[in-house]
Short mmCIF file of C-alpha atoms and ligand atoms in Angstrom, two decimals:
data_model
loop_
_atom_site.label_atom_id
_atom_site.label_comp_id
_atom_site.label_asym_id
_atom_site.label_seq_id
_atom_site.Cartn_x
_atom_site.Cartn_y
_atom_site.Cartn_z
CA UNK N 222 -0.12 0.10 0.28
CA UNK N 223 3.61 2.78 0.33
CA UNK N 224 2.87 3.98 -3.27
CA UNK N 225 -1.30 3.13 -3.05
CA UNK N 226 -3.76 6.91 -2.89
CA UNK N 227 -7.14 6.32 -3.45
CA UNK N 228 -8.32 8.82 -7.52
CA UNK N 229 -10.32 11.66 -7.93
CA UNK N 230 -11.91 13.17 -11.57
CA UNK N 231 -8.42 14.96 -11.65
CA UNK N 232 -5.69 13.00 -10.43
CA UNK N 233 -6.35 9.90 -12.82
CA UNK N 234 -5.92 11.69 -15.70
CA UNK N 235 -2.17 12.46 -14.76
CA UNK N 236 -2.05 8.92 -13.35
CA UNK N 237 -2.89 6.95 -16.38
CA UNK N 238 -1.41 9.50 -19.13
CA UNK N 239 1.91 8.69 -16.48
CA UNK N 240 1.72 4.28 -17.25
CA UNK N 241 0.07 4.61 -21.59
CA UNK N 242 0.93 5.50 -24.36
CA UNK N 243 -2.98 5.74 -25.10
CA UNK N 244 -4.67 9.71 -25.56
CA UNK N 245 -2.60 12.10 -27.97
CA UNK N 246 -0.87 15.73 -26.74
CA UNK N 247 -3.99 17.82 -28.12
CA UNK N 248 -6.12 15.76 -26.29
CA UNK N 249 -8.91 17.81 -23.80
CA UNK N 250 -10.03 15.40 -21.23
CA UNK N 251 -13.48 15.07 -19.62
CA UNK N 252 -13.05 12.58 -17.20
CA UNK N 253 -16.58 11.01 -14.68
CA UNK N 254 -16.61 9.04 -12.35
CA UNK N 255 -19.44 6.34 -12.83
CA UNK N 256 -18.48 3.42 -10.90
CA UNK N 257 -22.33 2.73 -8.74
CA UNK N 258 -20.83 -0.91 -7.49
CA UNK N 259 -20.59 -1.43 -3.76
CA UNK N 260 -17.02 -1.72 -4.56
CA UNK N 261 -15.01 0.90 -6.35
CA UNK N 262 -14.32 3.28 -8.12
CA UNK N 263 -14.35 3.43 -11.79
CA UNK N 264 -13.43 6.67 -14.15
CA UNK N 265 -14.42 7.26 -18.15
CA UNK N 266 -11.11 9.19 -19.09
CA UNK N 267 -12.55 10.84 -22.79
CA UNK N 268 -11.06 13.15 -25.30
CA UNK N 269 -13.10 14.55 -26.77
CA UNK N 270 -10.73 16.09 -29.51
CA UNK N 271 -10.47 12.70 -30.84
CA UNK N 272 -12.88 10.97 -29.89
CA UNK N 273 -10.96 8.30 -27.50
CA UNK N 274 -11.80 7.39 -24.51
CA UNK N 275 -10.98 4.61 -21.92
CA UNK N 276 -11.59 3.13 -18.13
CA UNK N 277 -9.65 3.34 -15.21
CA UNK N 278 -11.37 1.58 -12.83
CA UNK N 279 -9.01 0.97 -9.16
CA UNK N 280 -10.23 -0.88 -5.63
CA UNK N 281 -10.66 0.74 -2.18
CA UNK N 282 -9.94 -1.22 0.78
CA UNK N 283 -12.56 -0.76 2.21
CA UNK N 284 -16.26 -1.82 0.99
CA UNK N 285 -17.65 1.85 -1.24
CA UNK N 286 -21.46 0.84 -0.05
CA UNK N 287 -20.25 0.78 3.72
CA UNK N 288 -17.58 2.82 4.09
CA UNK N 289 -14.11 2.02 5.69
CA UNK N 290 -16.03 -0.13 8.84
CA UNK N 291 -16.37 -2.45 6.69
CA UNK N 292 -12.27 -3.07 5.25
CA UNK N 293 -11.35 -5.23 1.99
CA UNK N 294 -9.04 -6.83 0.16
CA UNK N 295 -7.36 -4.42 -2.82
CA UNK N 296 -6.28 -7.05 -4.87
CA UNK N 297 -9.06 -9.26 -5.76
CA UNK N 298 -8.26 -6.50 -8.92
CA UNK N 299 -4.85 -8.63 -10.27
CA UNK N 300 -7.73 -12.21 -10.00
CA UNK N 301 -10.42 -9.94 -11.99
CA UNK N 302 -7.16 -9.09 -14.76
CA UNK N 303 -6.39 -12.26 -14.90
CA UNK N 304 -9.48 -13.90 -15.13
CA UNK N 305 -10.71 -10.78 -17.64
CA UNK N 306 -7.50 -11.86 -20.00
CA UNK N 307 -7.88 -16.26 -20.43
CA UNK N 308 -12.27 -14.96 -20.42
CA UNK N 309 -11.37 -13.07 -23.13
CA UNK N 310 -9.30 -16.17 -25.20
CA UNK N 311 -11.52 -18.81 -24.06
CA UNK N 312 -14.90 -16.82 -25.61
CA UNK N 313 -13.03 -15.14 -28.04
CA UNK N 314 -13.44 -11.14 -26.31
CA UNK N 315 -17.26 -11.59 -24.78
CA UNK N 316 -15.80 -9.55 -22.43
CA UNK N 317 -13.70 -6.25 -22.08
CA UNK N 318 -9.67 -5.70 -23.65
CA UNK N 319 -7.29 -4.80 -20.25
CA UNK N 320 -4.12 -2.42 -20.77
CA UNK N 321 -2.73 -2.83 -17.89
CA UNK N 322 -3.24 -3.54 -13.79
CA UNK N 323 -1.26 -1.71 -11.96
CA UNK N 324 -0.20 -3.53 -8.83
CA UNK N 325 0.84 -0.50 -6.64
CA UNK N 326 -2.04 2.26 -7.54
CA UNK N 327 -3.95 -2.36 -7.34
CA UNK N 328 -6.27 -0.09 -10.92
CA UNK N 329 -7.10 -1.69 -13.89
CA UNK N 330 -7.13 0.37 -17.21
CA UNK N 331 -9.39 -1.08 -20.28
CA UNK N 332 -11.37 -0.38 -23.58
CA UNK N 333 -14.27 2.15 -22.81
CA UNK N 334 -17.72 0.29 -24.02
CA UNK N 335 -19.03 3.10 -24.69
CA UNK N 336 -21.48 1.79 -27.40
CA UNK N 337 -23.15 -0.61 -24.38
CA UNK N 338 -25.84 0.41 -22.02
CA UNK N 339 -25.22 -1.70 -18.78
CA UNK N 340 -28.11 -4.75 -18.89
CA UNK N 341 -29.48 -3.93 -15.80
CA UNK N 342 -30.42 0.26 -16.83
CA UNK N 343 -31.09 -1.21 -20.62
CA UNK N 344 -33.57 -3.93 -19.66
CA UNK N 345 -35.07 -1.04 -16.89
CA UNK N 346 -35.42 1.24 -19.81
CA UNK N 347 -37.74 -1.91 -21.34
CA UNK N 348 -35.28 -2.58 -24.38
CA UNK N 349 -34.51 -5.74 -26.02
CA UNK N 350 -31.18 -7.28 -26.66
CA UNK N 351 -31.84 -10.33 -29.43
CA UNK N 352 -27.77 -11.62 -29.74
CA UNK N 353 -27.76 -11.82 -25.52
CA UNK N 354 -28.59 -15.46 -25.49
CA UNK N 355 -27.11 -16.76 -27.68
CA UNK N 356 -24.27 -15.31 -26.39
CA UNK N 357 -24.08 -15.38 -23.05
CA UNK N 358 -24.86 -19.07 -22.86
CA UNK N 359 -21.50 -19.27 -25.01
CA UNK N 360 -20.01 -17.60 -23.09
CA UNK N 361 -21.50 -19.69 -20.05
CA UNK N 362 -20.59 -22.72 -21.85
CA UNK N 363 -17.04 -22.06 -23.44
CA UNK N 364 -15.87 -20.51 -19.98
CA UNK N 365 -17.65 -23.21 -17.36
CA UNK N 366 -16.98 -26.41 -19.05
CA UNK N 367 -13.53 -25.31 -20.64
CA UNK N 368 -12.15 -24.27 -17.18
CA UNK N 369 -13.13 -28.25 -15.50
CA UNK N 370 -11.51 -31.01 -14.69
CA UNK N 371 -14.24 -33.08 -17.57
CA UNK N 372 -11.07 -30.52 -20.40
CA UNK N 373 -8.23 -30.07 -18.38
CA UNK N 374 -5.28 -31.26 -16.89
CA UNK N 375 -6.11 -32.69 -14.18
CA UNK N 376 -3.39 -30.67 -12.41
CA UNK N 377 -3.48 -27.69 -14.18
CA UNK N 378 -7.06 -27.39 -13.29
CA UNK N 379 -5.56 -27.61 -8.88
CA UNK N 380 -3.02 -24.78 -9.82
CA UNK N 381 -5.65 -23.01 -11.29
CA UNK N 382 -7.85 -23.96 -7.64
CA UNK N 383 -5.25 -22.67 -6.20
CA UNK N 384 -3.81 -18.99 -9.01
CA UNK N 385 -7.68 -18.32 -8.45
CA UNK N 386 -8.35 -18.50 -4.82
CA UNK N 387 -10.10 -15.36 -3.41
CA UNK N 388 -11.20 -15.76 0.22
CA UNK N 389 -12.28 -13.07 1.03
CA UNK N 390 -15.07 -12.23 -1.88
CA UNK N 391 -16.04 -15.72 -1.59
CA UNK N 392 -16.64 -14.05 2.30
CA UNK N 393 -18.82 -11.88 1.19
CA UNK N 394 -21.12 -13.69 -1.41
CA UNK N 395 -20.92 -16.55 2.35
CA UNK N 396 -22.79 -14.49 3.62
CA UNK N 397 -24.51 -11.72 2.27
CA UNK N 398 -25.91 -14.12 -0.35
CA UNK N 399 -25.99 -17.67 1.85
CA UNK N 400 -26.59 -17.07 5.82
CA UNK N 401 -27.76 -13.01 6.65
CA UNK N 402 -30.67 -12.89 4.20
CA UNK N 403 -32.19 -15.69 5.77
CA UNK N 404 -32.23 -14.69 9.46
CA UNK N 405 -32.58 -11.85 10.55
CA UNK N 406 -29.35 -9.30 10.68
CA UNK N 407 -27.89 -6.50 11.50
CA UNK N 408 -26.48 -6.02 7.32
CA UNK N 409 -30.50 -6.61 6.45
CA UNK N 410 -31.65 -4.34 4.57
CA UNK N 411 -35.82 -5.18 4.60
CA UNK N 412 -38.38 -2.92 4.13
CA UNK N 413 -40.65 -1.64 6.69
CA UNK N 414 -44.06 -2.77 5.04
CA UNK N 415 -42.39 -7.29 4.02
CA UNK N 416 -39.87 -7.03 7.74
CA UNK N 417 -42.97 -9.50 8.86
CA UNK N 418 -43.02 -11.68 5.89
CA UNK N 419 -39.46 -11.53 5.68
CA UNK N 420 -39.57 -13.23 9.33
CA UNK N 421 -42.79 -15.08 9.17
CA UNK N 422 -41.88 -16.99 5.04
CA UNK N 423 -38.74 -17.41 4.92
CA UNK N 424 -35.95 -16.85 8.49
CA UNK N 425 -39.06 -19.29 10.72
CA UNK N 426 -39.15 -21.46 7.35
CA UNK N 427 -36.47 -24.08 8.74
CA UNK N 428 -37.52 -26.20 5.29
CA UNK N 429 -35.45 -23.84 3.09
CA UNK N 430 -33.46 -22.83 5.84
CA UNK N 431 -31.65 -27.24 4.86
CA UNK N 432 -31.92 -26.64 1.49
CA UNK N 433 -30.14 -23.12 1.13
CA UNK N 434 -27.67 -25.60 3.55
CA UNK N 435 -27.15 -27.64 0.85
CA UNK N 436 -26.38 -24.75 -1.60
CA UNK N 437 -24.00 -22.86 0.59
CA UNK N 438 -21.63 -25.88 1.11
CA UNK N 439 -22.36 -26.33 -2.64
CA UNK N 440 -21.17 -23.22 -3.52
CA UNK N 441 -18.26 -24.05 -0.36
CA UNK N 442 -16.75 -26.98 -1.21
CA UNK N 443 -17.26 -27.21 -5.09
CA UNK N 444 -14.70 -26.17 -7.08
CA UNK N 445 -15.96 -27.20 -10.62
CA UNK N 446 -15.41 -24.35 -12.82
CA UNK N 447 -13.74 -20.73 -12.24
CA UNK N 448 -16.83 -18.56 -11.86
CA UNK N 449 -17.33 -15.01 -13.26
CA UNK N 450 -18.56 -14.60 -9.34
CA UNK N 451 -21.30 -12.43 -9.54
CA UNK N 452 -22.89 -12.75 -12.84
CA UNK N 453 -26.05 -10.32 -11.95
CA UNK N 454 -27.31 -7.31 -15.07
CA UNK N 455 -25.06 -4.71 -13.34
CA UNK N 456 -22.14 -6.84 -14.11
CA UNK N 457 -22.67 -6.89 -18.06
CA UNK N 458 -22.41 -4.29 -21.30
CA UNK N 459 -24.82 -5.08 -23.93
CA UNK N 460 -26.02 -3.68 -27.52
CA UNK N 461 -28.13 -4.76 -30.50
CA UNK N 462 -25.19 -6.67 -31.84
CA UNK N 463 -22.67 -7.64 -28.92
CA UNK N 464 -23.44 -8.41 -25.30
CA UNK N 465 -19.71 -7.30 -23.00
CA UNK N 466 -19.05 -9.05 -19.58
CA UNK N 467 -17.31 -7.32 -17.40
CA UNK N 468 -16.52 -7.30 -12.68
CA UNK N 469 -15.62 -10.61 -12.33
CA UNK N 470 -13.45 -9.64 -8.76
CA UNK N 471 -15.51 -12.35 -7.13
CA UNK N 472 -13.85 -15.16 -9.43
CA UNK N 473 -12.98 -18.27 -7.99
CA UNK N 474 -13.08 -22.31 -8.97
CA UNK N 475 -16.68 -22.84 -7.61
CA UNK N 476 -20.18 -24.94 -9.00
CA UNK N 477 -21.08 -23.82 -12.40
CA UNK N 478 -24.42 -23.24 -10.64
CA UNK N 479 -23.78 -20.14 -9.03
CA UNK N 480 -22.75 -18.96 -12.43
CA UNK N 481 -26.24 -19.69 -14.90
CA UNK N 482 -28.05 -18.68 -11.06
CA UNK N 483 -27.05 -15.65 -10.48
CA UNK N 484 -27.96 -14.09 -13.62
CA UNK N 485 -31.55 -16.07 -14.25
CA UNK N 486 -32.69 -14.67 -10.45
CA UNK N 487 -31.78 -11.29 -12.38
CA UNK N 488 -34.00 -11.55 -15.60
CA UNK N 489 -37.01 -12.49 -13.15
CA UNK N 490 -36.66 -9.69 -10.71
CA UNK N 491 -36.39 -7.46 -14.34
CA UNK N 492 -39.59 -9.48 -15.21
CA UNK N 493 -41.06 -8.51 -11.68
CA UNK N 494 -40.09 -5.10 -11.15
CA UNK N 495 -41.65 -4.44 -15.55
CA UNK N 496 -45.35 -5.32 -13.34
CA UNK N 497 -45.04 -2.55 -11.75
CA UNK N 498 -43.34 0.12 -13.81
CA UNK N 499 -43.89 -0.20 -16.70
CA UNK N 500 -47.01 2.18 -17.42
CA UNK N 501 -47.46 1.45 -21.70
CA UNK N 502 -49.63 -1.55 -21.29
CA UNK N 503 -48.44 -2.78 -24.37
CA UNK N 504 -44.74 -2.34 -23.96
CA UNK N 505 -45.31 -4.70 -21.10
CA UNK N 506 -46.64 -7.10 -21.97
CA UNK N 507 -44.01 -7.10 -25.43
CA UNK N 508 -40.67 -6.64 -22.01
CA UNK N 509 -42.65 -9.54 -20.38
CA UNK N 510 -42.23 -12.04 -22.87
CA UNK N 511 -39.01 -10.99 -24.50
CA UNK N 512 -37.43 -12.16 -20.60
CA UNK N 513 -40.01 -14.59 -21.17
CA UNK N 514 -38.26 -16.30 -24.41
CA UNK N 515 -34.80 -15.03 -22.55
CA UNK N 516 -35.11 -17.11 -19.72
CA UNK N 517 -35.86 -20.61 -21.84
CA UNK N 518 -33.18 -19.82 -24.30
CA UNK N 519 -30.35 -19.11 -21.63
CA UNK N 520 -31.75 -22.35 -19.92
CA UNK N 521 -32.54 -24.35 -22.85
CA UNK N 522 -28.82 -23.55 -24.98
CA UNK N 523 -26.43 -23.79 -22.11
CA UNK N 524 -27.56 -27.66 -21.89
CA UNK N 525 -27.88 -27.35 -25.45
CA UNK N 526 -24.72 -26.52 -26.05
CA UNK N 527 -22.88 -28.43 -22.81
CA UNK N 528 -23.80 -31.89 -24.33
CA UNK N 529 -23.06 -30.55 -28.18
CA UNK N 530 -19.26 -28.97 -26.43
CA UNK N 531 -18.65 -32.34 -24.61
CA UNK N 532 -18.32 -34.21 -26.70
CA UNK N 533 -16.30 -32.23 -28.88
CA UNK N 534 -13.43 -31.17 -25.57
CA UNK N 535 -13.50 -33.78 -22.95
CA UNK N 536 -10.80 -35.54 -21.38
CA UNK N 537 -11.63 -37.41 -18.65
CA UNK N 538 -12.00 -41.03 -19.65
CA UNK N 539 -14.60 -41.61 -16.76
CA UNK N 540 -16.24 -38.13 -18.06
CA UNK N 541 -17.48 -40.09 -21.65
CA UNK N 542 -18.67 -42.45 -20.45
CA UNK N 543 -22.65 -42.80 -21.76
CA UNK N 544 -24.88 -41.15 -19.58
CA UNK N 545 -22.05 -39.51 -16.97
CA UNK N 546 -22.47 -36.31 -19.43
CA UNK N 547 -26.48 -35.98 -18.51
CA UNK N 548 -26.44 -36.27 -15.25
CA UNK N 549 -23.34 -33.07 -14.77
CA UNK N 550 -25.57 -31.22 -16.90
CA UNK N 551 -28.92 -31.66 -15.07
CA UNK N 552 -27.49 -31.76 -12.02
CA UNK N 553 -25.92 -28.03 -12.76
CA UNK N 554 -28.86 -26.96 -13.65
CA UNK N 555 -30.27 -28.74 -10.49
CA UNK N 556 -28.51 -25.95 -8.75
CA UNK N 557 -28.70 -23.22 -10.74
CA UNK N 558 -33.18 -23.48 -9.87
CA UNK N 559 -31.58 -23.22 -5.90
CA UNK N 560 -29.12 -20.03 -6.99
CA UNK N 561 -31.37 -18.61 -8.71
CA UNK N 562 -33.50 -18.50 -5.63
CA UNK N 563 -31.66 -17.03 -3.10
CA UNK N 564 -29.90 -14.92 -4.66
CA UNK N 565 -33.82 -13.54 -4.98
CA UNK N 566 -33.72 -13.44 -1.60
CA UNK N 567 -30.81 -12.26 -0.84
CA UNK N 568 -30.96 -9.15 -4.27
CA UNK N 569 -34.39 -8.41 -1.79
CA UNK N 570 -33.95 -8.24 2.15
CA UNK N 571 -30.51 -8.96 2.23
CA UNK N 572 -27.05 -6.07 2.05
CA UNK N 573 -27.61 -5.07 -1.95
CA UNK N 574 -30.39 -4.82 -3.32
CA UNK N 575 -30.40 -4.23 -7.21
CA UNK N 576 -32.17 -0.81 -8.44
CA UNK N 577 -35.20 -3.27 -10.92
CA UNK N 578 -36.71 -3.56 -7.47
CA UNK N 579 -36.51 -0.94 -5.35
CA UNK N 580 -36.68 1.64 -8.72
CA UNK N 581 -40.20 0.56 -7.55
CA UNK N 582 -41.91 4.30 -7.25
CA UNK N 583 -44.96 2.91 -6.03
CA UNK N 584 -45.42 1.88 -1.74
CA UNK N 585 -47.58 -0.53 -2.35
CA UNK N 586 -46.58 -2.21 -5.28
CA UNK N 587 -42.93 -2.44 -4.26
CA UNK N 588 -43.57 -3.59 -1.48
CA UNK N 589 -45.91 -6.91 -3.65
CA UNK N 590 -43.18 -7.14 -5.90
CA UNK N 591 -40.99 -8.32 -3.20
CA UNK N 592 -43.13 -9.77 -1.57
CA UNK N 593 -43.31 -12.17 -4.95
CA UNK N 594 -39.98 -12.72 -5.77
CA UNK N 595 -39.28 -14.10 -2.43
CA UNK N 596 -42.34 -16.36 -3.40
CA UNK N 597 -41.67 -16.99 -6.65
CA UNK N 598 -38.06 -18.08 -4.49
CA UNK N 599 -38.94 -20.60 -1.92
CA UNK N 600 -39.85 -22.79 -5.00
CA UNK N 601 -37.64 -22.25 -7.08
CA UNK N 602 -34.61 -23.26 -4.27
CA UNK N 603 -37.39 -26.29 -3.04
CA UNK N 604 -39.02 -27.50 -6.21
CA UNK N 605 -35.23 -27.19 -7.87
CA UNK N 606 -35.21 -31.07 -8.72
CA UNK N 607 -37.67 -30.12 -10.66
CA UNK N 608 -36.59 -27.67 -12.92
CA UNK N 609 -34.33 -28.69 -15.13
CA UNK N 610 -34.95 -26.63 -18.63
CA UNK N 611 -36.50 -23.74 -19.55
CA UNK N 612 -39.55 -24.27 -19.61
CA UNK N 613 -39.41 -25.45 -16.79
CA UNK N 614 -38.94 -21.95 -15.09
CA UNK N 615 -41.39 -20.07 -17.95
CA UNK N 616 -44.78 -22.86 -15.89
CA UNK N 617 -43.30 -21.59 -12.18
CA UNK N 618 -43.81 -17.64 -13.29
CA UNK N 619 -46.22 -17.50 -15.53
CA UNK N 620 -47.97 -20.13 -11.82
CA UNK N 621 -46.64 -17.48 -9.56
CA UNK N 622 -46.37 -13.96 -10.95
C1 SR1 B 99 -20.14 -6.27 -0.20
S1 SR1 B 99 -20.25 -5.81 -1.64
C2 SR1 B 99 -22.12 -6.99 -2.10
C3 SR1 B 99 -22.46 -7.53 -2.80
O1 SR1 B 99 -21.58 -6.32 -4.00
C4 SR1 B 99 -21.05 -7.59 -5.57
O2 SR1 B 99 -21.18 -7.01 -6.85
C5 SR1 B 99 -21.50 -8.51 -5.53
O3 SR1 B 99 -22.71 -8.93 -5.62
C6 SR1 B 99 -21.87 -8.42 -3.21
O4 SR1 B 99 -22.93 -10.25 -3.09
MG1 MG B 100 -19.42 -6.57 -9.13
#
């Protein structure tokens, strides 16, 4: 931490120019801190004269959303840089290009995705992305299957487990996703109108707690593949033609289901919020239809692409046993439904919420949306053994919402 200082909109310009030969001599700078995540500072620096821009992401030694009382491993940017480079190669560019990582300043300098939009905000504006399901299912299958034991030489895979060990960020997930939302706790954020519902329907449900405990220890003990680790719609940039996944600082070797479930949950929460937030009935109908189709496609495409790629890339002799690939993918999908439910619960009553639900202005509609969300989440967790196809998701969404 000797040479570390927190950057601001002024100092970051000089910082970048000392590190990289990117901007022209005659550049006219515009700089804005655009980070709205829970952890880091993110700056966009633009040269308006030559129309060039760059992103600088700096890790803080504490959780930004909580303040200095919640310290956090500052070295997370190093893991993020390594996984972004790896994912860039595995997926043929479904993540941004990293230009530089500076281990003194814990800063990453990368490609600016200025003609993309953060997916959460796009979906909240009821936009549709027709190529998303195809591209994100590619991302999931390639990053997950190709980093797993069924494909990788086993000692190399174990080296990966070691080099992507990420205890502090994993602990955040263990606490904020798999523990605290299922108890009454100081870091939870439960709005008054749903406090009773939370207590009676979530905290007091012992059957639910048992299922969540099983999922928690799967998250902690199943070093199946190299995960993104926080694949919500705020970690994805999209436009009509392309998808770029960002922010894999929670990366580690864990269960594939964690990435797929986090994504599905965030699409479902956008679906639930659309009912309350969209005033134009025709737009609402179309957006919900688009979301259902996307959810269905992601699950089904993940399954079909994983089974197809399996035949081309699997190296383990026992993994080639007839019937094993179907067993393996089915197991991933069962746990995916469980993770979907846990993510939906934690984003409603845990420390870190989503704007989709919190942004519903009407108090009554917001409370209803959150209770609907919790109710559906429980079904996903408890009935996960029967939820393994896109159609299964749609049936439940249509039945309970
Ligand atoms: C203390 S960090 C809270 C949440 O923000 C990140 O994006 C992760 O989702 C984490 O759980
Ligand atoms: Mg993030």
